Structures are given as structure tokens and as C-alpha cells.
mmCIF file of C-alpha atoms in Angstrom:
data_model
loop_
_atom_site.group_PDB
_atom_site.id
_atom_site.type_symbol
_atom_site.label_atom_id
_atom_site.label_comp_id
_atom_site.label_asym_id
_atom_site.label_seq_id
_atom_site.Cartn_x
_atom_site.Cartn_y
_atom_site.Cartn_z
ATOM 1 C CA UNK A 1 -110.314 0.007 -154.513
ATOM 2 C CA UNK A 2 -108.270 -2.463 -152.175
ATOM 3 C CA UNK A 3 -111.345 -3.936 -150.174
ATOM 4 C CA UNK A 4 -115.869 -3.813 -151.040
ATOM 5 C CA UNK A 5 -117.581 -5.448 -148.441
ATOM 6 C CA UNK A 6 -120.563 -5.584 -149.491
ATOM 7 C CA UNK A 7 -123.676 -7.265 -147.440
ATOM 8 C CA UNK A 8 -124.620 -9.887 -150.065
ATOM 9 C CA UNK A 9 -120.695 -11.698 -148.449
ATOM 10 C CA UNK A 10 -120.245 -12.011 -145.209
ATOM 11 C CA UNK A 11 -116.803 -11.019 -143.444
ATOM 12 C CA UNK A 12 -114.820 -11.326 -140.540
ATOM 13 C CA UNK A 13 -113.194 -7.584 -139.275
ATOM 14 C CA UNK A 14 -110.795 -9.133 -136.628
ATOM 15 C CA UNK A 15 -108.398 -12.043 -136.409
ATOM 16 C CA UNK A 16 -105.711 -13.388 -138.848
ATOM 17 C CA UNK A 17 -108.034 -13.617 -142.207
ATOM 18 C CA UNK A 18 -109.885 -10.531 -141.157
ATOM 19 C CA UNK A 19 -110.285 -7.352 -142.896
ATOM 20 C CA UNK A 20 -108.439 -5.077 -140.054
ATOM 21 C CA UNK A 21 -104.995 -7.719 -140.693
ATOM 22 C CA UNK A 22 -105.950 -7.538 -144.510
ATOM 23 C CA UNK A 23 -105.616 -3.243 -144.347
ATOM 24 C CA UNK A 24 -102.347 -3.701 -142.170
ATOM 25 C CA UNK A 25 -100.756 -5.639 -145.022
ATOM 26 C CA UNK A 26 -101.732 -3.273 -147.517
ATOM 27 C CA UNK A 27 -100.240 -0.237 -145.463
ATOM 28 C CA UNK A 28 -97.215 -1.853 -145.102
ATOM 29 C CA UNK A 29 -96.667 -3.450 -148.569
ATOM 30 C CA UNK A 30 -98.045 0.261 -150.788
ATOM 31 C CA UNK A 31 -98.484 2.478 -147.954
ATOM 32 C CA UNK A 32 -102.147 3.205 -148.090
ATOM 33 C CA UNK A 33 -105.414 1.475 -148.544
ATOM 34 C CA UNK A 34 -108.697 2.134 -150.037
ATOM 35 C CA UNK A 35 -111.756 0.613 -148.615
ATOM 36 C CA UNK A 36 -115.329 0.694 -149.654
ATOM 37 C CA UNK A 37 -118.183 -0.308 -147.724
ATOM 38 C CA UNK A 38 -121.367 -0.981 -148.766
ATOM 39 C CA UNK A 39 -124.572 0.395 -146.788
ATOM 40 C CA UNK A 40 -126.055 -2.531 -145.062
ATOM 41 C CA UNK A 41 -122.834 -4.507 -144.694
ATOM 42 C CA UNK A 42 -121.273 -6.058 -141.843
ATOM 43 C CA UNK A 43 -124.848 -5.141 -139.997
ATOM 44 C CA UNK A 44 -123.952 -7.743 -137.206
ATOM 45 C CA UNK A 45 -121.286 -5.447 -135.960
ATOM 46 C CA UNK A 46 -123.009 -2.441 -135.707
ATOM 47 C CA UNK A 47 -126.832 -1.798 -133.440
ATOM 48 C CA UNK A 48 -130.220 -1.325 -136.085
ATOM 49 C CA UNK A 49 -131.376 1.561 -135.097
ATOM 50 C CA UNK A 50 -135.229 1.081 -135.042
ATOM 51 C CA UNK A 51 -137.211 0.749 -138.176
ATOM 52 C CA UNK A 52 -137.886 3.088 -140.903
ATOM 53 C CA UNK A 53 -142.062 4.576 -142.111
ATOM 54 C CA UNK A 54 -142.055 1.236 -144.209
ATOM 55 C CA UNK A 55 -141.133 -1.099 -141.690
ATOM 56 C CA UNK A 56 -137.806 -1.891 -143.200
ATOM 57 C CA UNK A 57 -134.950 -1.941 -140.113
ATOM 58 C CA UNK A 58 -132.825 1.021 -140.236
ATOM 59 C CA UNK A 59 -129.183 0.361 -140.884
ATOM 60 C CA UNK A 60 -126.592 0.979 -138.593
ATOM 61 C CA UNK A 61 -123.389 2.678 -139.579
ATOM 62 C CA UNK A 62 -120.999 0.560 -140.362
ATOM 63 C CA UNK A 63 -118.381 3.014 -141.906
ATOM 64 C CA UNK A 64 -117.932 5.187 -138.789
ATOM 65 C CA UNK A 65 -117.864 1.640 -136.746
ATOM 66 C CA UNK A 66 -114.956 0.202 -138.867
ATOM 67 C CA UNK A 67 -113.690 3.619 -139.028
ATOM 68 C CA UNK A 68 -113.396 3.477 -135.237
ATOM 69 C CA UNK A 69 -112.251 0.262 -135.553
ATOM 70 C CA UNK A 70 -108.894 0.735 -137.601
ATOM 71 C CA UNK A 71 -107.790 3.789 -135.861
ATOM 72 C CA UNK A 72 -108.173 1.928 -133.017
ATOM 73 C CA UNK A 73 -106.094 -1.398 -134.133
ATOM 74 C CA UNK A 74 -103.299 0.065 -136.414
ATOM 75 C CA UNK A 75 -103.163 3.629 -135.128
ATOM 76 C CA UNK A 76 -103.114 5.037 -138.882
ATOM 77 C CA UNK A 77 -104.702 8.281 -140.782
ATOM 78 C CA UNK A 78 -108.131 7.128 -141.750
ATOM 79 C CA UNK A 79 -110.094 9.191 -144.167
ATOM 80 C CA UNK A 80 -113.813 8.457 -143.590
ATOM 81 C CA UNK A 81 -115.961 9.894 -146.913
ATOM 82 C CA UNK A 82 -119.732 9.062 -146.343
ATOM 83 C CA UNK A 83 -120.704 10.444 -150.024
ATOM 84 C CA UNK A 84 -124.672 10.055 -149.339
ATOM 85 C CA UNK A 85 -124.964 13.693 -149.501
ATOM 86 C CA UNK A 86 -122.176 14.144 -152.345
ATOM 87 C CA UNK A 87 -124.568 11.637 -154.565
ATOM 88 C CA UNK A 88 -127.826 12.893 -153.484
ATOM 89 C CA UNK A 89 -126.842 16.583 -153.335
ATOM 90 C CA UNK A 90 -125.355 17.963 -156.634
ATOM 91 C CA UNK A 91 -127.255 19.423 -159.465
ATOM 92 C CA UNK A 92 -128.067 16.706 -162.552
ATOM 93 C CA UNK A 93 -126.415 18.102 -165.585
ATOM 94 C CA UNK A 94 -127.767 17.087 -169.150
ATOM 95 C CA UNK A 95 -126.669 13.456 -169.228
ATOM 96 C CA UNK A 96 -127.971 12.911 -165.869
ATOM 97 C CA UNK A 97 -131.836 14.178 -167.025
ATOM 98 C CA UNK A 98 -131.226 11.907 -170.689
ATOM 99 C CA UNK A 99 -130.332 8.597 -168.408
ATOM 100 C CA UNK A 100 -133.148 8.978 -165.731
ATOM 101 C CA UNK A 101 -135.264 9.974 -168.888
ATOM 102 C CA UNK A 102 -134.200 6.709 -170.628
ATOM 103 C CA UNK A 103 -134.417 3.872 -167.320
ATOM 104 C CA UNK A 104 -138.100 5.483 -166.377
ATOM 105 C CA UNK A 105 -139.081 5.098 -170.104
ATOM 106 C CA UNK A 106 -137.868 1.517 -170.178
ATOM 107 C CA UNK A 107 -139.198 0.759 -166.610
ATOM 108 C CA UNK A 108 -142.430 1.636 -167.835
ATOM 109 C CA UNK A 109 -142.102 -0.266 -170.631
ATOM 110 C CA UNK A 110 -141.161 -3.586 -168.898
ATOM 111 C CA UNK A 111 -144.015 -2.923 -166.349
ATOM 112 C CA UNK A 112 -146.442 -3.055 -169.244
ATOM 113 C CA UNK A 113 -145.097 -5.281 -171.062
#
């Protein structure tokens, strides 16, 4: 990974020390750039879109925003990969069931504890 934005730092897309100018040095120095972004950053680019049953604000997507973004800038071959369905949507093999096995028999251990 050349670039994680996460929300927890903020960051500036545009201008000189931006992340746009930062992805158009790494095309031209290796050719291609890998980018991860982290749901819920950047959220003061992109609309909230309402709130969710909890009350919590519903994100706005920020990868299809910055996605928009480059192609529009540097006029390159972005690859946009939302995996919330690849993560949420494959079957758990046997070290899957062991792990969640193991962190919701220590979570309810450090709950009573």
C-alpha cells in the first residue's frame, strides 16, 4: 500500500502536499499506485447521508468521491475495489469459526471479569 487515509488523520486531497499531487508522483516515479481508504475518512469531502436505526450519521462514500476525483485530475486507469461485500460475503472456513470462537470466549471473559 502507497497511501491509508484513515479518519483518525486528517488530509488534504488537493494542492501541492495533497494526496491527488502525492498519487501523481507515484505514477510517474513506479508507474502505479495503491491507495486504501478507510470508511469514515475524509467525511468533510463527501455529503452524510442521513442517520442510521441507532442514530449514528451514515457515512458518505468517500472511495467513489476520490475515485472521481483522480480520474478527473490525472486522467489515469483507476481501479475502484469496495471489498464490503468480498469481506462480509464469503463462507468462514475452519480457522475463521476457531478465531470468532476464541475473541467471543475472551470477550466474555473480560466482560465478567
Amino acid at each position: 500500500v502507497d497511501c491509508c487515509l484513515i479518519p483518525e488523520v486528517p488530509f488534504t486531497v488537493h494542492g501541492p502536499n495533497g494526496v491527488i499531487e502525492y498519487v501523481r508522483n507515484l505514477l510517474d516515479t513506479q508507474g502505479h499506485a495503491v491507495i486504501v481508504l478507510a470508511e469514515g475518512a475524509g467525511q468533510e469531502y463527501v455529503a452524510i447521508e442521513g442517520t442510521d436505526a441507532g442514530g449514528n450519521p451514515k457515512l458518505g462514500d468517500i472511495g467513489q468521491w476520490f475515485c472521481k476525483q483522480l480520474k478527473s485530475e490525472i486522467k489515469c486507469d483507476v481501479k475502484y475495489i469496495d471489498p464490503t461485500y468480498m469481506v462480509r460475503g464469503c463462507v468462514a472456513n475452519a480457522h475463521d469459526s476457531i478465531m470468532c470462537t476464541v475473541l467471543g470466549q475472551n470477550a466474555a471473559h473480560g466482560a465478567f471479569a
